Amino acid sequence: MKKQQKKIRSSLSTRRLYEFFSEHNSVIKEGLVALLICAVGDLIAGIILGKMTFFFETFPGLLVLIPGAIGMRGNIFGSFASRLSTSLHIGLISPQFEFSEDLNNNIFSSFVLTLILSIFLAIIAKIFCILLHYQSMDLIDFILICTIAGLLSNLVMLPITMFISFKSFEYGWDPDNITSPIIAGFGDLFTLPAIIVSIFILNALNFNLIVKNIVSILIVIVILISFIYCYRLSDETKTILKQSTPILILCSFLGGSAGGILNSSVETLLTNPSLLTLIPLFSGESGSLISILGARLSSGLHSGLIEPLSKPKGEAFHNFGICFILCIIIFPLIGILAEASSISLGTISVGFDKIIPISTLSGLILVSIMVFIVYYISTVSYNNNLDPDNIVIPISTSVTDSISSLVLISVSLLILGTLI
């Protein structure tokens, strides 16, 4: 009798698993494709980061800035994509890529947010360096690097975000599953080159301190005027800036804390280059995976498929399951990519037997924490009449960046035996 019961349970469990995969097959496929595309950008970013040791030595404090800068691109343009996704779903924006007041307001708001947050990020990075007693460059250097990199990123990321959002919707893919991870991947890919270009521009300005100071002041003034103009432009731009700015400032603090965690372990990272390559991969894929969840929860709340309850139920748990399935597939893969790239470039590696468990275990720990954090951020913002599109992705990806750095460093130290 007992054996028969076990068979029945196994059959029911297998059937439910099969039904789950059948129901969410397209979501898993779309999410996986997007994460794999994102992984390519993150891998290139990791390789670039591994080659930036000269810049870290020449511009002390730069490593504190990088996680926040990378995270900010994903936060701002991920939210932009999420708003476009929601507007496409409910018909506020035409899928024929026609400029409209709603689209123009979103574009201008995202542009201004990138620049104003660049200033805050520079100030926060400098504060972290002072508080943690890290050697660092001047505040003006931080501001110039951040704002110039932000401007360059804007010129690339705005058209890419719109193109991906509209094309994915046009071809029948759900933008919630596609746009956030791909956009995050492009953000990771272009942020580090933009920072390097901004460093070269900074070096060119260093020939005359008076000119550099005047340029810095003019940049800050123009950005502040643009922010005030955008705030007064329309009710929509006012709402976006009013809801997004405080959240993104908080995210900048979280990004700074992630940079502080990395900077505190810089010796371990520099002696294990494959870990340095893994950081953008792990952080980028983690943020992209969580942004998929955040975008789906946001759209689910808007459309009524998910109820903002104190305990997740039904469709919310289905989204958690999708997140874990993607986690189990993608995190071992990025460990393999990081190690393989280190070996191919002839740098010191930790070995596949260590980096795959590091990446996989770190990913499972992180996702187990983040699915509930994202759910409650979504429901609390929705219940308080705040648009989840402006709240969920920025906060959840920034919290993910901070926790991912802590989890990855801790698991790495444990598996590599540094703590023993």
Short mmCIF file of C-alpha atoms in Angstrom, two decimals:
data_model
loop_
_atom_site.label_atom_id
_atom_site.label_comp_id
_atom_site.label_asym_id
_atom_site.label_seq_id
_atom_site.Cartn_x
_atom_site.Cartn_y
_atom_site.Cartn_z
CA MET A 1 0.00 0.00 0.00
CA LYS A 2 2.83 2.38 0.90
CA LYS A 3 4.63 1.70 -2.39
CA GLN A 4 1.44 2.49 -4.33
CA GLN A 5 1.06 5.81 -2.49
CA LYS A 6 4.63 6.77 -3.34
CA LYS A 7 4.01 6.04 -7.03
CA ILE A 8 0.84 8.12 -7.02
CA ARG A 9 2.64 11.06 -5.38
CA SER A 10 5.50 10.80 -7.84
CA SER A 11 3.04 10.69 -10.74
CA LEU A 12 1.13 13.71 -9.48
CA SER A 13 4.36 15.61 -8.86
CA THR A 14 5.68 14.79 -12.34
CA ARG A 15 2.36 15.75 -13.93
CA ARG A 16 2.26 19.09 -12.10
CA LEU A 17 5.86 19.82 -13.13
CA TYR A 18 5.05 18.97 -16.75
CA GLU A 19 1.93 21.18 -16.63
CA PHE A 20 4.00 24.03 -15.16
CA PHE A 21 6.60 23.78 -17.94
CA SER A 22 3.86 23.55 -20.58
CA GLU A 23 2.05 26.61 -19.24
CA HIS A 24 5.18 28.75 -18.91
CA ASN A 25 7.27 27.31 -21.73
CA SER A 26 7.33 30.50 -23.81
CA VAL A 27 8.20 32.65 -20.77
CA ILE A 28 11.12 30.39 -19.84
CA LYS A 29 12.39 30.30 -23.43
CA GLU A 30 12.12 34.07 -23.90
CA GLY A 31 13.75 34.76 -20.53
CA LEU A 32 16.57 32.30 -21.22
CA VAL A 33 17.31 33.78 -24.65
CA ALA A 34 17.36 37.28 -23.15
CA LEU A 35 19.67 36.19 -20.30
CA LEU A 36 22.05 34.49 -22.74
CA ILE A 37 22.22 37.67 -24.84
CA CYS A 38 22.78 39.62 -21.64
CA ALA A 39 25.57 37.20 -20.65
CA VAL A 40 27.51 38.10 -23.81
CA GLY A 41 27.49 41.79 -22.86
CA ASP A 42 28.34 40.98 -19.24
CA LEU A 43 31.22 38.73 -20.32
CA ILE A 44 32.71 41.50 -22.45
CA ALA A 45 32.23 43.89 -19.51
CA GLY A 46 33.99 41.37 -17.25
CA ILE A 47 36.93 41.08 -19.64
CA ILE A 48 37.17 44.89 -19.82
CA LEU A 49 37.00 45.13 -16.02
CA GLY A 50 39.79 42.57 -15.72
CA LYS A 51 41.95 44.80 -17.91
CA MET A 52 41.24 48.03 -15.98
CA THR A 53 43.79 47.53 -13.21
CA PHE A 54 45.85 50.48 -14.54
CA PHE A 55 42.85 52.82 -14.21
CA PHE A 56 42.13 51.56 -10.67
CA GLU A 57 45.68 52.46 -9.68
CA THR A 58 45.72 55.83 -11.46
CA PHE A 59 42.23 56.90 -10.34
CA PRO A 60 41.79 55.59 -6.79
CA GLY A 61 38.16 55.11 -5.79
CA LEU A 62 37.09 54.19 -9.33
CA LEU A 63 36.16 50.63 -8.28
CA VAL A 64 33.72 52.08 -5.71
CA LEU A 65 32.01 53.96 -8.55
CA ILE A 66 31.66 51.12 -11.06
CA PRO A 67 28.87 48.93 -9.51
CA GLY A 68 26.72 52.02 -8.97
CA ALA A 69 27.34 53.28 -12.52
CA ILE A 70 26.52 49.90 -14.06
CA GLY A 71 23.48 49.50 -11.81
CA MET A 72 22.20 52.99 -12.60
CA ARG A 73 22.03 52.23 -16.34
CA GLY A 74 19.98 49.12 -15.67
CA ASN A 75 17.78 50.92 -13.13
CA ILE A 76 16.90 53.93 -15.28
CA PHE A 77 16.58 52.22 -18.64
CA GLY A 78 15.03 49.09 -17.12
CA SER A 79 12.31 51.32 -15.63
CA PHE A 80 11.99 53.14 -18.96
CA ALA A 81 11.53 49.78 -20.70
CA SER A 82 9.06 48.63 -18.05
CA ARG A 83 6.96 51.80 -18.55
CA LEU A 84 7.06 51.28 -22.31
CA SER A 85 6.04 47.64 -21.82
CA THR A 86 3.07 48.58 -19.64
CA SER A 87 2.03 51.36 -22.08
CA LEU A 88 2.24 48.94 -25.02
CA HIS A 89 0.23 46.31 -23.12
CA ILE A 90 -2.60 48.70 -22.28
CA GLY A 91 -2.51 50.65 -25.57
CA LEU A 92 -1.18 54.06 -24.43
CA ILE A 93 1.71 53.83 -26.91
CA SER A 94 1.35 52.66 -30.50
CA PRO A 95 3.47 49.59 -31.38
CA GLN A 96 4.21 51.26 -34.76
CA PHE A 97 7.02 53.29 -33.09
CA GLU A 98 5.31 56.64 -33.51
CA PHE A 99 6.48 59.53 -31.36
CA SER A 100 3.77 60.77 -29.02
CA GLU A 101 3.51 62.96 -25.94
CA ASP A 102 3.64 59.90 -23.67
CA LEU A 103 6.73 58.50 -25.40
CA ASN A 104 8.49 61.89 -25.55
CA ASN A 105 7.89 62.47 -21.84
CA ASN A 106 9.39 59.08 -21.03
CA ILE A 107 12.45 59.74 -23.21
CA PHE A 108 13.15 63.18 -21.72
CA SER A 109 12.59 61.97 -18.15
CA SER A 110 15.01 59.05 -18.59
CA PHE A 111 17.64 61.36 -20.12
CA VAL A 112 17.42 63.87 -17.26
CA LEU A 113 17.34 61.15 -14.60
CA THR A 114 20.59 59.66 -15.94
CA LEU A 115 22.39 63.00 -15.68
CA ILE A 116 21.05 64.13 -12.29
CA LEU A 117 21.72 60.72 -10.78
CA SER A 118 25.27 60.81 -12.17
CA ILE A 119 25.96 63.80 -9.92
CA PHE A 120 24.47 62.06 -6.88
CA LEU A 121 26.42 58.88 -7.64
CA ALA A 122 29.68 60.83 -7.83
CA ILE A 123 29.00 62.50 -4.45
CA ILE A 124 27.97 59.19 -2.84
CA ALA A 125 31.09 57.40 -4.16
CA LYS A 126 33.30 60.13 -2.69
CA ILE A 127 31.46 59.93 0.66
CA PHE A 128 31.95 56.15 0.80
CA CYS A 129 35.67 56.57 0.09
CA ILE A 130 35.97 59.09 2.93
CA LEU A 131 33.91 57.03 5.41
CA LEU A 132 35.76 53.79 4.60
CA HIS A 133 39.16 55.55 4.53
CA TYR A 134 39.87 54.57 0.93
CA GLN A 135 42.32 56.62 -1.07
CA SER A 136 40.33 58.47 -3.74
CA MET A 137 40.40 61.13 -6.45
CA ASP A 138 38.85 64.59 -6.09
CA LEU A 139 35.07 65.08 -6.07
CA ILE A 140 35.27 67.08 -9.32
CA ASP A 141 36.95 64.10 -11.01
CA PHE A 142 34.18 61.82 -9.77
CA ILE A 143 31.53 64.23 -11.11
CA LEU A 144 33.16 64.62 -14.53
CA ILE A 145 33.65 60.87 -14.98
CA CYS A 146 30.05 60.12 -13.94
CA THR A 147 28.30 62.84 -15.93
CA ILE A 148 30.30 62.39 -19.15
CA ALA A 149 29.82 58.61 -18.96
CA GLY A 150 26.11 59.20 -18.26
CA LEU A 151 25.76 61.44 -21.32
CA LEU A 152 27.54 58.93 -23.57
CA SER A 153 25.39 56.09 -22.21
CA ASN A 154 22.22 58.10 -22.85
CA LEU A 155 23.08 58.55 -26.52
CA VAL A 156 23.40 54.79 -26.91
CA MET A 157 20.89 53.36 -24.44
CA LEU A 158 17.80 55.43 -25.24
CA PRO A 159 17.49 54.29 -28.90
CA ILE A 160 18.46 50.70 -27.99
CA THR A 161 15.80 50.55 -25.26
CA MET A 162 13.07 51.82 -27.57
CA PHE A 163 14.11 49.54 -30.43
CA ILE A 164 14.14 46.41 -28.24
CA SER A 165 10.82 47.28 -26.54
CA PHE A 166 8.93 47.97 -29.76
CA LYS A 167 10.44 45.13 -31.78
CA SER A 168 9.85 42.52 -29.07
CA PHE A 169 6.21 43.63 -28.81
CA GLU A 170 5.87 43.68 -32.61
CA TYR A 171 7.10 40.07 -32.93
CA GLY A 172 4.76 38.84 -30.22
CA TRP A 173 7.35 38.45 -27.46
CA ASP A 174 6.44 39.71 -24.02
CA PRO A 175 8.61 42.81 -23.37
CA ASP A 176 8.60 41.90 -19.65
CA ASN A 177 10.66 38.79 -20.47
CA ILE A 178 12.92 40.36 -23.08
CA THR A 179 13.63 44.05 -22.60
CA SER A 180 14.98 44.29 -19.03
CA PRO A 181 17.74 41.65 -19.30
CA ILE A 182 18.84 42.66 -22.80
CA ILE A 183 18.87 46.33 -21.88
CA ALA A 184 20.80 45.54 -18.69
CA GLY A 185 23.30 43.59 -20.80
CA PHE A 186 23.77 46.54 -23.17
CA GLY A 187 24.03 48.85 -20.15
CA ASP A 188 26.78 46.68 -18.66
CA LEU A 189 28.52 46.50 -22.04
CA PHE A 190 28.55 50.26 -22.71
CA THR A 191 29.04 51.60 -19.17
CA LEU A 192 32.69 50.57 -18.76
CA PRO A 193 33.80 51.86 -22.20
CA ALA A 194 31.89 55.10 -21.47
CA ILE A 195 33.79 55.42 -18.18
CA ILE A 196 37.11 54.82 -19.95
CA VAL A 197 36.28 57.47 -22.58
CA SER A 198 35.27 59.90 -19.81
CA ILE A 199 38.64 59.27 -18.10
CA PHE A 200 40.46 60.22 -21.32
CA ILE A 201 38.34 63.39 -21.56
CA LEU A 202 39.15 64.13 -17.91
CA ASN A 203 42.86 63.75 -18.66
CA ALA A 204 42.48 66.21 -21.53
CA LEU A 205 40.83 68.73 -19.16
CA ASN A 206 43.56 68.30 -16.55
CA PHE A 207 45.92 70.53 -18.56
CA ASN A 208 44.23 73.52 -16.94
CA LEU A 209 42.51 73.31 -13.54
CA ILE A 210 40.57 76.54 -14.12
CA VAL A 211 39.06 75.19 -17.36
CA LYS A 212 38.24 71.89 -15.65
CA ASN A 213 36.48 73.64 -12.77
CA ILE A 214 34.50 75.91 -15.12
CA VAL A 215 33.41 72.91 -17.23
CA SER A 216 32.35 71.06 -14.06
CA ILE A 217 30.27 74.00 -12.81
CA LEU A 218 28.60 74.49 -16.20
CA ILE A 219 27.73 70.79 -16.43
CA VAL A 220 26.12 70.82 -12.97
CA ILE A 221 24.15 74.01 -13.72
CA VAL A 222 22.83 72.69 -17.07
CA ILE A 223 21.78 69.40 -15.49
CA LEU A 224 19.95 71.15 -12.61
CA ILE A 225 18.12 73.48 -15.04
CA SER A 226 17.14 70.47 -17.20
CA PHE A 227 15.79 68.67 -14.13
CA ILE A 228 13.66 71.66 -13.08
CA TYR A 229 12.36 72.12 -16.65
CA CYS A 230 11.49 68.43 -16.95
CA TYR A 231 9.76 68.46 -13.56
CA ARG A 232 7.51 71.33 -14.72
CA LEU A 233 6.97 70.03 -18.26
CA SER A 234 3.92 67.81 -17.63
CA ASP A 235 2.15 65.80 -14.96
CA GLU A 236 3.68 62.61 -16.35
CA THR A 237 7.29 63.85 -16.23
CA LYS A 238 6.63 65.28 -12.78
CA THR A 239 5.32 61.90 -11.57
CA ILE A 240 8.26 60.00 -13.06
CA LEU A 241 10.85 62.33 -11.54
CA LYS A 242 9.03 62.62 -8.22
CA GLN A 243 8.73 58.87 -7.77
CA SER A 244 12.01 57.82 -9.39
CA THR A 245 14.54 60.33 -8.02
CA PRO A 246 14.34 59.38 -4.30
CA ILE A 247 14.36 55.69 -5.21
CA LEU A 248 17.35 56.09 -7.53
CA ILE A 249 19.26 58.08 -4.89
CA LEU A 250 18.68 55.18 -2.50
CA CYS A 251 19.86 52.86 -5.27
CA SER A 252 23.02 54.94 -5.64
CA PHE A 253 23.76 54.37 -1.94
CA LEU A 254 23.23 50.65 -2.45
CA GLY A 255 25.49 50.72 -5.51
CA GLY A 256 28.12 52.56 -3.49
CA SER A 257 27.92 49.92 -0.78
CA ALA A 258 28.42 47.22 -3.45
CA GLY A 259 31.50 49.09 -4.66
CA GLY A 260 32.74 49.37 -1.08
CA ILE A 261 32.38 45.61 -0.61
CA LEU A 262 34.35 44.94 -3.81
CA ASN A 263 37.03 47.48 -2.92
CA SER A 264 37.50 45.87 0.50
CA SER A 265 38.32 42.56 -1.24
CA VAL A 266 40.35 44.05 -4.08
CA GLU A 267 43.48 42.01 -3.26
CA THR A 268 41.55 38.71 -3.45
CA LEU A 269 39.99 39.81 -6.75
CA LEU A 270 43.25 40.94 -8.32
CA THR A 271 44.98 37.66 -7.38
CA ASN A 272 42.06 35.66 -8.87
CA PRO A 273 41.31 37.40 -12.20
CA SER A 274 38.58 34.92 -13.16
CA LEU A 275 36.60 36.17 -10.14
CA LEU A 276 37.06 39.74 -11.39
CA THR A 277 35.66 38.59 -14.75
CA LEU A 278 32.79 36.80 -12.97
CA ILE A 279 31.65 39.94 -11.09
CA PRO A 280 29.91 41.76 -14.01
CA LEU A 281 28.56 38.43 -15.25
CA PHE A 282 27.12 37.48 -11.87
CA SER A 283 25.87 40.96 -11.01
CA GLY A 284 24.43 41.53 -14.50
CA GLU A 285 22.67 38.17 -14.77
CA SER A 286 21.35 38.48 -11.20
CA GLY A 287 19.97 41.95 -11.89
CA SER A 288 18.49 40.85 -15.22
CA LEU A 289 16.84 37.78 -13.70
CA ILE A 290 15.35 39.83 -10.89
CA SER A 291 14.27 42.57 -13.31
CA ILE A 292 12.34 39.96 -15.34
CA LEU A 293 10.55 38.99 -12.13
CA GLY A 294 9.97 42.65 -11.21
CA ALA A 295 8.60 43.55 -14.65
CA ARG A 296 6.27 40.52 -14.68
CA LEU A 297 4.98 41.28 -11.17
CA SER A 298 4.47 44.93 -12.14
CA SER A 299 2.48 44.03 -15.27
CA GLY A 300 0.58 41.35 -13.31
CA LEU A 301 -0.47 43.91 -10.69
CA HIS A 302 -1.52 46.42 -13.37
CA SER A 303 -3.56 43.85 -15.27
CA GLY A 304 -5.11 42.19 -12.19
CA LEU A 305 -3.46 38.77 -12.72
CA ILE A 306 -1.62 39.20 -9.40
CA GLU A 307 -3.31 40.44 -6.24
CA PRO A 308 -1.28 42.66 -3.88
CA LEU A 309 -1.67 40.31 -0.90
CA SER A 310 0.44 40.01 2.27
CA LYS A 311 1.40 36.47 1.21
CA PRO A 312 2.27 35.57 -2.40
CA LYS A 313 -0.18 33.22 -4.10
CA GLY A 314 -1.03 31.74 -7.49
CA GLU A 315 0.56 33.62 -10.36
CA ALA A 316 3.16 35.20 -8.07
CA PHE A 317 4.47 31.75 -7.08
CA HIS A 318 4.47 30.71 -10.73
CA ASN A 319 6.78 33.66 -11.44
CA PHE A 320 9.02 32.58 -8.54
CA GLY A 321 9.24 29.11 -10.11
CA ILE A 322 10.22 30.56 -13.48
CA CYS A 323 12.93 32.59 -11.75
CA PHE A 324 14.43 29.50 -10.06
CA ILE A 325 14.37 27.45 -13.28
CA LEU A 326 16.30 30.19 -15.10
CA CYS A 327 18.64 30.46 -12.10
CA ILE A 328 19.55 26.75 -12.20
CA ILE A 329 20.35 27.02 -15.92
CA ILE A 330 22.16 30.35 -16.13
CA PHE A 331 24.45 30.54 -13.07
CA PRO A 332 26.53 27.40 -13.75
CA LEU A 333 26.86 28.64 -17.34
CA ILE A 334 28.27 32.05 -16.39
CA GLY A 335 30.80 30.34 -14.12
CA ILE A 336 31.96 28.32 -17.13
CA LEU A 337 32.10 31.46 -19.30
CA ALA A 338 34.16 33.39 -16.74
CA GLU A 339 36.68 30.57 -16.28
CA ALA A 340 36.91 29.78 -20.01
CA SER A 341 37.56 33.42 -20.90
CA SER A 342 40.30 33.66 -18.23
CA ILE A 343 42.00 30.52 -19.58
CA SER A 344 41.73 31.71 -23.20
CA LEU A 345 43.27 35.08 -22.27
CA GLY A 346 46.09 33.39 -20.38
CA THR A 347 45.24 34.87 -16.96
CA ILE A 348 45.32 33.06 -13.62
CA SER A 349 42.14 31.02 -13.03
CA VAL A 350 40.63 29.32 -9.98
CA GLY A 351 39.51 26.18 -11.85
CA PHE A 352 36.14 24.98 -13.15
CA ASP A 353 35.74 22.79 -10.04
CA LYS A 354 35.65 25.93 -7.87
CA ILE A 355 34.12 28.64 -10.02
CA ILE A 356 31.02 26.65 -11.05
CA PRO A 357 30.02 25.91 -7.40
CA ILE A 358 30.82 29.52 -6.48
CA SER A 359 28.55 30.90 -9.21
CA THR A 360 25.75 28.34 -8.75
CA LEU A 361 25.56 28.45 -4.95
CA SER A 362 25.79 32.24 -4.90
CA GLY A 363 22.99 32.46 -7.46
CA LEU A 364 20.66 30.12 -5.56
CA ILE A 365 21.24 31.98 -2.27
CA LEU A 366 20.67 35.34 -3.93
CA VAL A 367 17.48 34.35 -5.80
CA SER A 368 16.02 32.70 -2.67
CA ILE A 369 16.33 36.04 -0.89
CA MET A 370 15.37 38.35 -3.74
CA VAL A 371 12.11 36.75 -4.95
CA PHE A 372 10.40 37.71 -1.69
CA ILE A 373 12.02 41.16 -1.50
CA VAL A 374 10.85 41.94 -5.05
CA TYR A 375 7.33 40.67 -4.34
CA TYR A 376 6.92 42.88 -1.28
CA ILE A 377 8.45 45.92 -3.00
CA SER A 378 5.92 45.42 -5.80
CA THR A 379 2.87 44.98 -3.57
CA VAL A 380 3.77 47.74 -1.11
CA SER A 381 4.36 50.26 -3.91
CA TYR A 382 1.13 49.24 -5.65
CA ASN A 383 -0.91 49.43 -2.43
CA ASN A 384 0.48 52.92 -1.78
CA ASN A 385 -0.56 54.19 -5.23
CA LEU A 386 3.02 54.29 -6.52
CA ASP A 387 3.67 53.02 -10.03
CA PRO A 388 5.63 49.75 -9.70
CA ASP A 389 7.27 50.51 -13.08
CA ASN A 390 9.09 53.44 -11.41
CA ILE A 391 9.82 51.63 -8.13
CA VAL A 392 10.29 47.88 -8.47
CA ILE A 393 13.13 47.47 -10.98
CA PRO A 394 15.38 50.27 -9.60
CA ILE A 395 15.12 49.16 -5.96
CA SER A 396 15.18 45.42 -6.62
CA THR A 397 18.17 45.53 -8.99
CA SER A 398 20.11 47.85 -6.66
CA VAL A 399 19.41 45.63 -3.66
CA THR A 400 20.42 42.71 -5.88
CA ASP A 401 23.73 44.46 -6.75
CA SER A 402 24.56 45.00 -3.07
CA ILE A 403 23.54 41.53 -1.91
CA SER A 404 25.11 39.86 -4.96
CA SER A 405 28.50 41.42 -4.20
CA LEU A 406 28.30 40.32 -0.56
CA VAL A 407 27.06 36.80 -1.40
CA LEU A 408 29.57 36.26 -4.23
CA ILE A 409 32.56 37.46 -2.19
CA SER A 410 31.49 35.42 0.87
CA VAL A 411 30.90 32.20 -1.10
CA SER A 412 34.14 32.73 -3.04
CA LEU A 413 36.18 33.16 0.13
CA LEU A 414 34.53 30.10 1.67
CA ILE A 415 35.05 27.79 -1.31
CA LEU A 416 38.56 29.04 -2.03
CA GLY A 417 39.44 28.35 1.62
CA THR A 418 40.39 31.94 2.43
CA LEU A 419 38.24 31.88 5.56
CA ILE A 420 39.74 28.65 6.88
#
